[in-house]
Amino acid sequence: MAFSNLSEKLQETFRRLRGKGKLGEKDVDEALRQVKLALLEADVNFRVVRSFVNRVKERAIGHEVLNSLTPGQMVIKIVHEELTKLMGEKAEKLVISDRTPTVYLFAGLQGAGKTTTVGKLGVFLRKQGRRPLLAAADVYRPAAAKQLQILGEQNDLPVYVGDGKNPVLIASEAIEQARQLQRDVVLIDTAGRLHINEELMGELQKIKKAADPAEILLVVDAMTGQDAVTVAQSFNEKLGITGLILTKLDSDTRGGAALSIREVTGCPIKFIGTGEKMDGIEVFHPERLASRILGMGDVLTLIEKAEAAVEAEQAKDLMKKIQKDQFTLEDFLQQMRQVQKMGPLDQVFSMLPGIKPKQLKGMAIDERSLKHIEAIIQSMTPQERQTPQIINASRRKRIARGAGRPVQEVNRLLNQFEQSRKMMKQLTNLGKGKGGFPKLPFM
Amino acid sequence: MAEGFVSRLKASLTKTRQRFLSQLEDIVVFHKKISPEFYDELEEILIASDVGYKTTSLLLDKLKERVKEEKTDETNEVKEYLREIIEEILSIPSPDIIHEGIPMALLVVGVNGVGKTTSIAKLAEYYRSKDKSCLLVAGDTFRAAAIEQLSVWSKRLGVDLIHHQEGADPGAVAFDGITAANARQVDVVMFDTAGRLHTKVNLMSELKKVHRVITQNLGERKLVNILVLDATTGQNALSQARTFDEAIGIDGIILTKLDGTAKGGIVLAIAVEFGFPILWLGVGENSEDLRLFDPGEFVKALFD
């Protein structure tokens, strides 16, 4: 999980700080040394680290901390605030231009994930009610246009390919076609290029001139090392970047690039890419990411994901059922599927506060056990799902055979179901009237 | 190795060299005498090259030891020591790239976007130039148009390609690939695989299966598992190396994209932590830009 190692380390450091009644300059120095090392190992640019640590130190050693009753917490607060500041204060939206279509130009090094990101953003924008058209201006990598075409077909988005030779022409023709097809956004995919390749950078400048994009988005691999800053700076100087998209954040990269790039280029990170599926894109929320680093969890993102996955009506029904104690295995299964819709479980869990990255190791196995649970429930008759009480020994055996799982697993599931039903009832009674998302039985 | 390559590598490493060297020279000239401040600045230079904190500490320890032995306090001696230390670290015996008379299989793996498919094309070009017959196997059945990408290369290079359709089981493709290679008595068969983040357990299991299928049907062939790493990658490359090694065992590394400004210092960290030899360097997009790695040459390009 992104940042997991960093958050582990900072948590470890601050656990030591928390145990202290008062902090001296020495304690702060020791803690900040840990912060510095963690940030460096997270690939945060060393210059950024230096100025960051200095800023925190300046604030921390002043009266603010030393006179505070809980100095450890104060330091955490300062680090958190500075981290948030470093990554940009607020989530920044994409600019929409006055005249249609709005054009977004994508650029980046080879293998950063531009083509996939263009597809993802196309799907994302359509969900927001826009009508995107994708333009394949990568004429160098073999089959790059084909890749975009396939993504377009799979997601029902039009793709303009043109002659497959002249990227500048393809860009302007794509915009023309968007007008004809009444598409209001054009996403231009370009070939990966080195920031020091004058010729190809010149080509990008020409595309920029021809397409007059509302945003030029630099796609950066979150696993990039110290060089991320050089790359971003150089694209920015030559092209005038308006925003960044950070990809592959679903790996275990500590993603320090995110911390440095904003600081050095002044460009906001607008989206983060997680996963290869087309819904693996999220608006970048600096304050949430900072919280995640510090192990405070990312409840906001989780709630948003839950909202997107659970239709409001269903949620209401569910609440009623739980309150009336009519929660059945059918609902259990449905709920489980909704959680899966929210994304891979390890990602969902990592957003919960109080869950240590270490505990997440081995989560992937649970993903499979969810499938088993599904199989078991599906091997039950509708009547059994409605009233699990009738499931006797011989039914259990039959269900186990049908699901291809041992009987013990069926027993375990039924026990768990019973327990979580009780638990949910208590919880909903406590929170009656407040509504909200119910606690999920298997979490 | 031809002198032409040294200069080419030097040219492509120029950016790296300029920064690393000029910074090194700067502090050498500035400090003259070795001092804690000098080591601090050296540490920063190494970290800025993606060498990583741990390996940097190790390098500095070795350097300090050496300085003590030599009883010097001149900073300009340090440059030479550092060069020797780095060369020593990078000198890891590597598996043979060509076995005369023994057919080979190369399994090429790595995370998304490091340049696996391009590297395979370059490898095919290399082996063909050595009069070896080649066969490509399109094992990336996941990414849209990945098969097309390799098939364009196979046509350009005039090398046969074994492929299924998108979404096919990569294990089955691997089986067909190794079977065909054996039946056709091809010298070198190269397996492309889908980019996979090392953190995705399912995809890593899939890779293990592909590896198993190839191993079980290898026959006389010698299998070399190659991890492709992007030189711009930071410390995460260590995590990649570890996980891929745990899954299938890594025999060597291809380091790509050294033609940018990335310093590829991660190579040092990997050599120190895992002892994987670097087999090839990718220093450009032309097919002749994949070159055999030679530690002496690499360090020479870095320092001279």
XYZ file of C-alpha atoms in Angstrom:
747
model
C 0.000 0.000 0.000
C 1.226 3.439 -0.788
C 3.066 5.154 1.999
C 2.614 2.186 4.279
C 6.243 1.937 5.211
C 6.515 5.643 5.801
C 3.470 5.660 8.025
C 4.803 2.662 9.919
C 8.035 4.467 10.606
C 6.466 7.745 11.605
C 4.059 5.931 13.864
C 6.950 4.111 15.484
C 8.811 7.362 16.046
C 5.867 9.142 17.487
C 4.938 6.284 19.721
C 8.215 6.977 21.439
C 7.417 10.687 21.559
C 3.972 10.103 22.962
C 5.370 8.317 25.972
C 7.141 11.460 27.096
C 5.737 14.107 29.370
C 7.729 16.934 27.933
C 9.919 17.338 24.933
C 13.323 18.838 24.792
C 15.130 19.956 21.702
C 16.964 16.625 21.732
C 13.745 14.616 21.510
C 12.526 16.706 18.633
C 15.828 16.259 16.873
C 15.712 12.517 17.310
C 12.150 12.323 16.052
C 12.945 14.527 13.103
C 15.963 12.433 12.228
C 13.587 9.487 11.936
C 11.221 11.573 9.856
C 14.096 12.569 7.604
C 15.251 8.996 7.090
C 11.744 7.764 6.449
C 11.154 10.490 3.912
C 14.442 9.802 2.165
C 13.709 6.116 1.988
C 10.335 7.044 0.604
C 12.158 8.702 -2.307
C 11.212 12.201 -1.295
C 13.695 14.525 -2.914
C 16.515 15.246 -0.504
C 16.237 19.012 -0.888
C 12.561 18.868 -0.120
C 13.283 16.708 2.892
C 15.798 19.193 4.188
C 13.519 22.178 3.956
C 10.610 20.164 5.310
C 12.514 19.010 8.352
C 13.774 22.512 8.984
C 10.294 23.941 8.810
C 8.931 21.376 11.231
C 11.843 21.871 13.567
C 11.405 25.613 13.596
C 7.795 25.263 14.535
C 8.316 22.359 16.907
C 11.116 23.700 19.040
C 9.362 26.989 19.642
C 7.024 27.529 22.569
C 4.202 25.979 20.662
C 5.338 22.502 21.485
C 7.325 22.821 24.641
C 4.534 24.560 26.538
C 1.852 22.336 25.174
C 0.373 19.708 27.469
C 0.769 16.911 24.957
C 3.931 17.736 23.098
C 3.983 14.455 21.198
C 0.619 15.197 19.686
C 1.693 18.694 18.842
C 4.610 17.386 16.815
C 2.348 15.010 14.970
C -0.007 17.857 14.260
C 2.786 20.018 12.912
C 4.205 17.229 10.749
C 0.736 16.519 9.468
C 0.062 20.146 8.648
C 3.393 20.582 6.931
C 2.931 17.367 4.978
C -0.459 18.550 3.821
C 1.006 21.899 2.889
C 3.745 20.162 0.989
C 1.301 18.234 -1.129
C -0.947 21.207 -1.814
C -3.627 22.363 0.563
C -6.783 21.293 -1.184
C -7.994 18.958 -3.873
C -7.870 20.806 -7.172
C -10.414 20.253 -9.878
C -9.826 20.011 -13.590
C -10.240 23.280 -15.448
C -13.104 23.432 -17.927
C -12.587 25.870 -20.759
C -15.190 28.364 -21.957
C -15.459 26.963 -25.415
C -16.094 23.317 -26.186
C -14.463 20.975 -26.416
C -12.233 21.264 -23.381
C -8.888 19.726 -24.254
C -6.617 17.868 -21.859
C -3.127 16.979 -23.035
C -1.244 14.108 -21.382
C 2.522 13.879 -21.249
C 5.161 11.878 -19.458
C 8.065 9.462 -19.610
C 7.772 6.055 -21.199
C 5.895 3.563 -19.107
C 4.410 6.069 -16.675
C 0.927 4.866 -17.544
C -0.382 7.615 -19.838
C -2.560 5.484 -22.086
C -4.198 3.642 -19.186
C -4.719 6.956 -17.393
C -6.363 8.504 -20.446
C -8.800 5.587 -20.500
C -9.467 5.886 -16.775
C -10.008 9.615 -16.875
C -12.339 9.188 -19.851
C -14.466 6.802 -17.816
C -14.237 9.094 -14.777
C -15.382 12.151 -16.719
C -18.247 10.287 -18.308
C -19.459 9.304 -14.842
C -19.593 13.023 -14.136
C -21.860 13.537 -17.092
C -19.247 14.683 -19.595
C -18.856 13.321 -23.115
C -15.167 12.542 -23.675
C -13.349 11.653 -26.876
C -9.930 10.021 -26.723
C -7.210 10.942 -29.216
C -4.312 8.570 -29.925
C -1.342 10.804 -30.633
C 1.266 8.215 -29.622
C 2.551 7.275 -33.051
C 5.832 5.732 -31.891
C 5.217 2.843 -29.547
C 4.025 -0.136 -31.564
C 0.292 -0.751 -31.076
C -0.170 2.224 -28.722
C -3.103 3.530 -30.768
C -4.542 0.033 -30.825
C -4.326 -0.098 -27.039
C -6.319 3.120 -26.743
C -8.817 1.895 -29.319
C -9.419 -1.265 -27.324
C -9.855 0.725 -24.116
C -12.307 2.950 -25.962
C -14.291 0.003 -27.278
C -14.412 -1.706 -23.907
C -15.681 1.434 -22.232
C -17.828 2.793 -24.998
C -15.760 5.891 -25.621
C -14.972 7.155 -29.124
C -11.291 7.156 -30.061
C -9.742 9.245 -32.801
C -6.730 7.588 -34.420
C -6.234 9.597 -37.622
C -3.404 8.703 -39.939
C -1.282 7.337 -37.111
C 1.686 9.368 -38.293
C 1.483 13.031 -37.430
C 0.662 13.637 -33.764
C 0.064 17.371 -34.255
C -2.439 16.682 -37.007
C -4.093 13.909 -35.036
C -4.585 16.281 -32.118
C -6.237 19.037 -34.129
C -8.318 16.622 -36.173
C -9.501 14.928 -32.990
C -10.754 18.253 -31.695
C -12.550 18.847 -34.981
C -14.123 15.423 -34.752
C -15.180 16.059 -31.162
C -17.094 19.116 -32.375
C -18.822 17.068 -35.034
C -19.702 14.280 -32.618
C -20.684 16.860 -30.007
C -18.156 15.633 -27.532
C -17.267 18.178 -24.873
C -13.887 16.844 -23.681
C -10.895 15.654 -25.690
C -8.179 13.643 -23.966
C -4.985 13.554 -26.013
C -2.669 10.620 -25.327
C 0.917 11.236 -26.402
C 4.007 9.096 -26.768
C 6.241 8.620 -23.756
C 9.355 10.735 -24.098
C 12.423 11.693 -22.179
C 12.382 15.224 -20.864
C 15.842 15.731 -22.362
C 14.812 14.703 -25.862
C 14.653 18.122 -27.531
C 13.009 16.864 -30.700
C 10.150 15.098 -28.997
C 9.686 17.898 -26.499
C 9.414 20.220 -29.491
C 6.703 17.996 -30.885
C 4.751 18.327 -27.637
C 5.055 22.097 -27.870
C 3.581 21.931 -31.354
C 0.714 19.768 -30.158
C 0.136 22.249 -27.379
C 0.011 25.095 -29.874
C -2.366 23.264 -32.181
C -4.676 21.932 -29.485
C -4.642 24.836 -27.030
C -5.361 22.539 -24.071
C -7.120 23.704 -20.920
C -4.840 21.440 -18.922
C -1.512 19.813 -19.583
C -1.310 16.854 -17.268
C 1.992 15.221 -16.499
C 1.650 11.524 -15.724
C 4.240 10.362 -13.205
C 4.977 6.867 -11.926
C 4.693 6.974 -8.127
C 7.627 4.605 -7.870
C 9.968 7.178 -9.395
C 13.005 8.033 -7.357
C 14.878 11.269 -6.813
C 14.688 12.023 -10.511
C 10.923 12.677 -10.356
C 11.652 16.273 -9.522
C 14.006 16.768 -12.462
C 11.495 15.238 -14.838
C 8.583 17.285 -13.566
C 10.617 20.476 -13.538
C 11.840 19.935 -17.047
C 8.407 19.155 -18.499
C 7.124 22.182 -16.669
C 9.747 24.517 -18.100
C 9.262 23.336 -21.655
C 5.545 22.833 -21.674
C 3.935 24.605 -18.767
C 2.341 21.806 -16.804
C -0.959 22.579 -15.096
C -1.320 19.428 -13.059
C 0.030 16.010 -12.225
C -1.392 12.536 -12.169
C 0.425 10.044 -9.992
C 0.105 6.424 -11.116
C 0.746 2.968 -9.666
C -0.066 4.085 -6.152
C -1.521 0.654 -5.506
C 1.961 -0.798 -5.273
C 3.920 -0.691 -2.047
C 5.780 2.391 -3.193
C 6.193 4.954 -0.502
C 5.335 7.462 -3.156
C 7.687 10.191 -2.027
C 7.451 11.663 -5.504
C 4.052 13.008 -4.511
C 5.632 14.936 -1.683
C 8.393 16.514 -3.709
C 6.821 17.331 -7.027
C 4.257 19.755 -5.763
C 6.850 21.549 -3.674
C 9.341 21.887 -6.498
C 7.093 22.617 -9.475
C 4.175 24.308 -7.813
C 1.846 22.119 -9.872
C -0.985 20.426 -8.029
C -1.425 16.664 -8.079
C -4.939 16.246 -9.426
C -5.507 12.523 -9.601
C -3.959 9.323 -8.382
C -4.115 6.055 -10.285
C -4.593 2.813 -8.390
C -4.842 -0.449 -10.247
C -5.242 -1.539 -13.817
C -9.011 -1.532 -13.886
C -10.728 1.448 -15.460
C -12.238 2.651 -12.183
C -8.812 2.866 -10.584
C -8.567 6.625 -10.493
C -9.234 8.982 -7.605
C -9.215 12.706 -7.080
C -6.091 13.520 -5.115
C -6.812 14.751 -1.612
C -3.629 16.066 -0.025
C -4.986 16.218 3.503
C -6.272 12.678 3.281
C -2.986 11.353 2.039
C -1.184 13.181 4.820
C -3.524 11.540 7.307
C -2.813 8.189 5.789
C 0.903 8.738 6.176
C 0.466 9.509 9.808
C -1.757 6.489 10.363
C -4.881 8.498 11.003
C -6.736 6.614 8.349
C -8.578 7.899 5.380
C -12.159 7.666 6.429
C -13.368 10.315 4.017
C -12.261 8.385 0.947
C -13.778 5.238 2.351
C -17.122 6.895 2.898
C -17.105 8.293 -0.612
C -16.314 4.908 -2.053
C -19.070 3.359 -0.016
C -21.508 5.965 -1.233
C -20.625 5.343 -4.829
C -20.944 1.593 -4.460
C -24.120 1.395 -2.419
C -27.232 2.762 -3.927
C -28.961 4.932 -1.375
C -32.238 3.030 -1.607
C -30.616 -0.256 -0.882
C -28.818 1.154 2.087
C -32.076 2.390 3.557
C -33.721 -0.995 3.075
C -30.804 -2.637 4.720
C -30.998 -0.361 7.731
C -34.654 -1.177 8.188
C -34.003 -4.860 7.941
C -31.229 -4.709 10.446
C -33.345 -2.768 12.878
C -36.189 -5.221 12.535
C -33.763 -8.089 12.824
C -34.679 -9.332 9.363
C -31.167 -9.308 8.022
C -30.743 -12.466 5.949
C -27.939 -14.289 4.227
C -29.186 -12.767 0.986
C -28.470 -9.310 2.357
C -25.180 -10.529 3.696
C -24.150 -11.648 0.227
C -25.336 -8.433 -1.368
C -23.487 -6.355 1.154
C -20.364 -8.356 0.611
C -20.503 -7.703 -3.102
C -20.903 -4.006 -2.485
C -17.792 -3.955 -0.374
C -15.940 -5.700 -3.154
C -17.133 -3.024 -5.542
C -15.322 -0.483 -3.409
C -12.054 -1.922 -4.563
C -9.567 -4.549 -3.494
C -10.045 -5.225 0.188
C -6.526 -4.341 1.189
C -7.078 -0.895 -0.286
C -10.379 -0.460 1.485
C -8.931 -1.568 4.793
C -5.876 0.605 4.541
C -8.148 3.609 4.688
C -9.545 2.674 8.063
C -8.018 4.457 11.015
C -6.157 2.361 13.526
C -5.250 -0.348 11.081
C -1.534 -0.773 10.904
C -0.006 -1.500 7.538
C 1.502 -4.656 9.028
C -1.899 -6.092 9.781
C -2.770 -5.770 6.130
C -0.143 -8.219 5.057
C -1.807 -11.420 3.958
C -5.095 -9.659 3.276
C -5.131 -10.958 -0.248
C -5.931 -14.403 1.042
C -9.119 -13.039 2.518
C -10.123 -11.887 -0.919
C -10.300 -15.543 -1.857
C -12.189 -16.522 1.252
C -14.831 -14.005 0.209
C -15.287 -16.024 -2.946
C -15.725 -19.131 -0.835
C -18.343 -17.418 1.280
C -20.130 -16.436 -1.890
C -20.026 -20.014 -3.133
C -21.399 -21.314 0.143
C -24.300 -18.885 0.223
C -25.099 -19.602 -3.375
C -25.278 -23.288 -2.603
C -28.171 -22.630 -0.259
C -31.806 -22.702 -1.241
C -33.670 -19.380 -1.119
C -35.502 -20.622 1.926
C -32.253 -21.412 3.707
C -30.935 -17.968 2.950
C -34.045 -16.376 4.402
C -34.190 -18.489 7.530
C -30.758 -19.903 8.307
C -32.172 -21.529 11.436
C -33.490 -24.421 9.361
C -30.045 -25.415 8.202
C -29.474 -28.714 9.967
C -26.589 -31.144 9.727
C -27.668 -32.802 6.508
C -28.330 -29.455 4.830
C -24.913 -28.322 5.930
C -23.349 -31.338 4.302
C -25.243 -30.712 1.084
C -24.253 -27.034 1.039
C -20.624 -27.913 1.651
C -20.664 -30.347 -1.255
C -22.324 -27.838 -3.502
C -19.775 -25.153 -2.696
C -16.831 -27.492 -2.769
C -15.794 -26.394 0.715
C -15.461 -28.349 3.978
C -18.461 -28.478 6.305
C -16.473 -26.614 8.941
C -16.422 -23.600 6.701
C -20.176 -23.676 6.351
C -20.454 -23.863 10.131
C -18.047 -21.005 10.565
C -19.939 -18.844 8.132
C -23.250 -19.489 9.848
C -21.731 -18.670 13.239
C -20.166 -15.506 11.941
C -23.388 -14.495 10.336
C -25.295 -14.984 13.561
C -22.733 -13.004 15.524
C -22.586 -10.118 13.145
C -26.358 -9.972 13.005
C -26.467 -9.535 16.750
C -23.676 -7.017 16.663
C -25.305 -4.985 13.943
C -28.543 -4.892 15.815
C -26.820 -3.470 18.855
C -24.966 -0.940 16.781
C -27.971 0.285 14.902
C -29.926 0.599 18.120
C -27.177 2.756 19.497
C -27.027 4.973 16.469
C -30.764 5.075 15.799
C -31.959 8.131 13.995
C -28.503 9.042 12.865
C -28.567 6.793 9.825
C -25.267 6.309 8.105
C -23.499 3.339 6.705
C -23.914 0.188 8.752
C -20.931 -1.696 10.025
C -20.068 -4.473 7.673
C -20.390 -7.923 9.156
C -17.075 -9.344 8.099
C -14.871 -6.392 8.786
C 33.586 -4.261 -25.851
C 33.903 -1.809 -28.666
C 35.213 1.631 -27.829
C 32.141 2.976 -29.589
C 29.966 1.660 -26.874
C 31.939 3.260 -24.094
C 31.489 6.628 -25.707
C 27.844 5.928 -26.374
C 27.278 4.882 -22.816
C 29.247 7.871 -21.681
C 27.120 10.138 -23.812
C 23.943 8.667 -22.423
C 25.279 8.881 -18.929
C 26.533 12.407 -19.484
C 23.739 13.961 -17.513
C 24.351 11.532 -14.705
C 28.053 12.104 -14.927
C 27.832 15.821 -15.019
C 25.727 16.025 -11.945
C 27.437 13.341 -9.984
C 30.928 14.347 -11.003
C 30.558 18.085 -10.820
C 28.966 17.744 -7.424
C 31.698 15.402 -6.334
C 34.396 17.696 -7.708
C 32.688 20.650 -6.110
C 32.862 19.212 -2.678
C 36.351 17.813 -3.259
C 37.609 21.241 -4.229
C 35.633 23.011 -1.561
C 36.686 20.853 1.345
C 40.187 19.739 0.374
C 40.574 18.039 3.759
C 38.275 15.269 4.834
C 35.837 16.380 7.495
C 32.423 15.359 8.839
C 30.870 18.075 6.670
C 32.539 16.546 3.626
C 31.012 13.160 4.414
C 27.628 14.774 4.987
C 27.692 16.327 1.562
C 28.910 13.140 -0.043
C 26.048 11.339 1.626
C 23.603 13.787 0.115
C 25.032 13.330 -3.387
C 24.705 9.569 -3.148
C 21.180 9.747 -1.811
C 20.223 12.116 -4.612
C 21.408 9.424 -7.040
C 18.860 6.940 -5.629
C 21.561 4.883 -3.968
C 19.347 4.800 -0.893
C 20.131 5.566 2.704
C 21.245 2.108 3.750
C 23.619 1.543 0.863
C 24.929 5.074 1.143
C 25.829 4.424 4.771
C 27.555 1.239 3.745
C 29.514 2.989 1.003
C 30.574 5.701 3.401
C 31.638 3.171 6.016
C 33.793 1.389 3.473
C 35.174 4.682 2.328
C 36.025 5.786 5.842
C 37.724 2.486 6.520
C 39.760 2.895 3.391
C 40.661 6.454 4.265
C 41.841 5.249 7.667
C 43.961 2.511 6.101
C 45.559 4.890 3.667
C 46.067 7.474 6.375
C 45.038 10.255 4.080
C 43.015 13.364 4.722
C 42.970 14.610 1.131
C 39.511 14.706 -0.380
C 40.785 14.274 -3.925
C 41.967 10.758 -3.058
C 38.420 9.919 -2.181
C 37.180 9.961 -5.743
C 39.442 7.079 -6.692
C 38.545 5.059 -3.589
C 34.872 5.534 -4.199
C 35.264 4.362 -7.762
C 37.030 1.220 -6.635
C 34.455 0.498 -3.968
C 31.569 0.884 -6.404
C 33.237 -1.274 -9.031
C 33.867 -3.967 -6.460
C 30.212 -3.937 -5.396
C 28.983 -4.173 -8.976
C 31.326 -7.014 -9.922
C 28.973 -9.915 -9.451
C 29.484 -13.038 -11.548
C 26.585 -13.247 -13.983
C 25.066 -16.250 -15.729
C 26.183 -16.851 -19.290
C 24.252 -14.888 -21.852
C 25.106 -17.389 -24.559
C 25.707 -21.079 -24.046
C 27.331 -22.593 -27.094
C 25.378 -25.647 -28.101
C 22.829 -25.318 -25.331
C 19.470 -23.781 -26.215
C 18.131 -21.123 -23.863
C 14.901 -19.744 -22.510
C 14.572 -16.223 -21.145
C 11.654 -15.355 -18.898
C 11.317 -11.587 -18.759
C 9.379 -10.128 -15.828
C 8.817 -6.780 -14.143
C 6.258 -4.242 -12.979
C 4.152 -2.230 -15.418
C 5.848 0.153 -17.780
C 9.498 -0.730 -17.205
C 10.070 -1.704 -20.827
C 9.779 -5.483 -20.902
C 8.438 -5.784 -24.421
C 10.920 -3.293 -25.845
C 13.755 -5.081 -24.051
C 12.672 -8.387 -25.543
C 12.736 -6.880 -29.008
C 16.249 -5.656 -28.332
C 17.313 -9.033 -26.947
C 15.990 -10.741 -30.069
C 17.995 -8.332 -32.186
C 21.102 -9.135 -30.165
C 20.761 -12.887 -30.411
C 20.026 -12.695 -34.097
C 23.211 -10.731 -34.595
C 24.977 -13.664 -32.939
C 23.364 -16.017 -35.479
C 21.013 -17.528 -32.957
C 17.518 -18.460 -33.975
C 14.864 -16.807 -31.825
C 11.248 -17.290 -30.884
C 9.097 -14.717 -29.090
C 6.211 -15.709 -26.841
C 3.514 -13.120 -26.172
C 2.723 -13.868 -22.554
C 1.097 -10.510 -21.824
C -2.495 -11.457 -22.484
C -3.827 -8.797 -20.155
C -2.938 -5.305 -21.317
C -4.874 -4.086 -24.300
C -2.833 -4.428 -27.519
C 0.229 -5.912 -25.796
C 0.184 -8.841 -28.208
C -0.011 -6.450 -31.158
C 2.963 -4.547 -29.786
C 5.116 -7.666 -29.727
C 3.780 -8.825 -33.056
C 4.826 -5.534 -34.677
C 8.317 -6.162 -33.312
C 8.347 -9.761 -34.511
C 7.507 -8.597 -38.030
C 10.089 -5.830 -37.937
C 12.766 -8.223 -36.774
C 11.600 -11.184 -38.824
C 11.360 -13.386 -35.736
C 8.601 -15.922 -35.141
C 5.971 -15.219 -32.523
C 3.779 -17.564 -30.523
C 0.632 -15.911 -29.264
C -2.930 -16.546 -28.197
C -5.688 -13.983 -28.054
C -6.138 -11.318 -25.397
C -7.385 -12.695 -22.111
C -5.924 -16.157 -22.715
C -4.268 -18.093 -19.882
C -0.608 -17.031 -19.845
C 0.309 -20.508 -18.592
C -1.154 -22.025 -21.743
C 0.709 -19.516 -23.907
C 3.929 -20.387 -22.087
C 3.294 -24.079 -22.659
C 2.745 -23.568 -26.363
C 5.805 -21.346 -26.482
C 8.198 -23.773 -24.849
C 6.775 -26.722 -26.778
C 7.126 -24.892 -30.074
C 10.645 -23.766 -29.211
C 11.690 -27.327 -28.477
C 9.970 -28.731 -31.560
C 11.530 -26.112 -33.824
C 14.874 -26.431 -32.054
C 15.125 -22.708 -31.596
C 18.309 -21.423 -29.919
C 16.700 -18.770 -27.738
C 13.056 -18.534 -26.748
C 11.957 -15.324 -25.041
C 8.857 -15.118 -22.882
C 7.205 -11.737 -22.502
C 4.945 -11.408 -19.472
C 2.304 -8.940 -18.391
C 3.517 -6.090 -16.226
C 2.456 -6.831 -12.704
C 2.873 -4.915 -9.521
C 4.783 -7.135 -7.171
C 2.178 -6.460 -4.501
C -0.613 -8.230 -6.369
C -0.593 -11.715 -4.918
C -2.832 -13.209 -7.586
C -0.705 -11.918 -10.433
C 2.433 -13.175 -8.747
C 0.861 -16.629 -8.427
C 0.027 -16.466 -12.103
C 3.674 -15.750 -12.791
C 4.718 -18.698 -10.652
C 2.484 -20.880 -12.773
C 4.027 -19.587 -15.995
C 7.448 -20.253 -14.532
C 6.406 -23.759 -13.489
C 5.034 -24.562 -16.920
C 8.259 -23.449 -18.557
C 10.473 -25.276 -16.044
C 8.577 -28.522 -16.412
C 8.876 -28.513 -20.178
C 12.334 -27.073 -20.415
C 14.072 -30.170 -21.743
C 17.702 -29.400 -22.485
C 17.204 -25.687 -22.279
C 18.778 -23.359 -19.786
C 16.300 -20.947 -18.231
C 17.331 -17.441 -17.223
C 14.838 -15.363 -15.242
C 15.353 -11.714 -16.013
C 13.908 -8.847 -14.011
C 13.520 -5.588 -15.917
C 13.989 -2.486 -13.788
C 13.404 1.120 -14.757
C 16.428 3.271 -13.885
C 14.131 6.093 -12.817
C 12.665 3.917 -10.075
C 13.571 4.827 -6.554
C 13.841 2.648 -3.498
C 10.779 0.671 -4.498
C 12.989 -1.281 -6.900
C 14.309 -3.138 -3.866
C 10.842 -4.280 -3.001
C 10.271 -5.335 -6.600
C 13.509 -7.306 -6.692
C 12.694 -9.045 -3.429
C 9.188 -10.098 -4.378
C 9.993 -11.284 -7.872
C 12.956 -13.213 -6.502
C 10.762 -14.897 -3.931
C 8.284 -15.861 -6.622
C 10.491 -17.297 -9.334
C 14.127 -16.600 -8.454
C 15.939 -13.861 -10.340
C 19.119 -14.636 -12.285
C 19.867 -11.187 -13.591
C 18.643 -7.698 -14.258
C 18.061 -5.479 -17.250
C 18.272 -1.834 -16.270
C 16.311 0.299 -18.731
C 15.918 4.008 -19.450
C 19.443 4.980 -18.467
C 19.343 7.592 -21.213
C 17.339 10.001 -19.092
C 18.614 12.017 -16.158
C 17.951 9.207 -13.727
C 21.129 8.140 -12.069
C 20.304 4.487 -11.693
C 21.968 4.479 -8.293
C 19.422 1.899 -7.274
C 21.671 -0.586 -9.063
C 24.135 -0.267 -6.208
C 21.502 -0.852 -3.574
C 20.299 -3.952 -5.398
C 23.812 -5.296 -5.795
C 24.446 -4.795 -2.093
C 21.161 -6.224 -0.847
C 20.537 -9.084 -3.226
C 23.683 -9.657 -5.214
C 21.799 -9.864 -8.494
C 24.086 -9.300 -11.459
C 23.109 -6.681 -13.993
C 23.107 -8.332 -17.385
C 22.128 -5.543 -19.722
C 21.704 -1.812 -19.842
C 19.095 -0.054 -21.920
C 20.487 3.289 -22.979
C 18.145 4.337 -25.762
C 15.299 3.273 -27.960
C 17.282 1.888 -30.883
C 17.671 -1.837 -30.977
C 21.457 -1.590 -30.616
C 21.009 0.422 -27.447
C 20.759 -2.655 -25.285
C 24.246 -3.429 -24.155
C 25.940 -6.022 -22.039
C 26.731 -4.707 -18.612
C 30.351 -4.434 -17.658
C 31.011 -3.047 -14.178
C 34.408 -1.628 -15.101
C 32.972 0.097 -18.111
C 29.947 1.315 -16.214
C 32.054 2.868 -13.483
C 34.474 4.196 -16.079
C 31.603 5.918 -17.823
C 30.507 7.283 -14.497
C 33.862 8.596 -13.346
C 36.103 9.420 -16.310
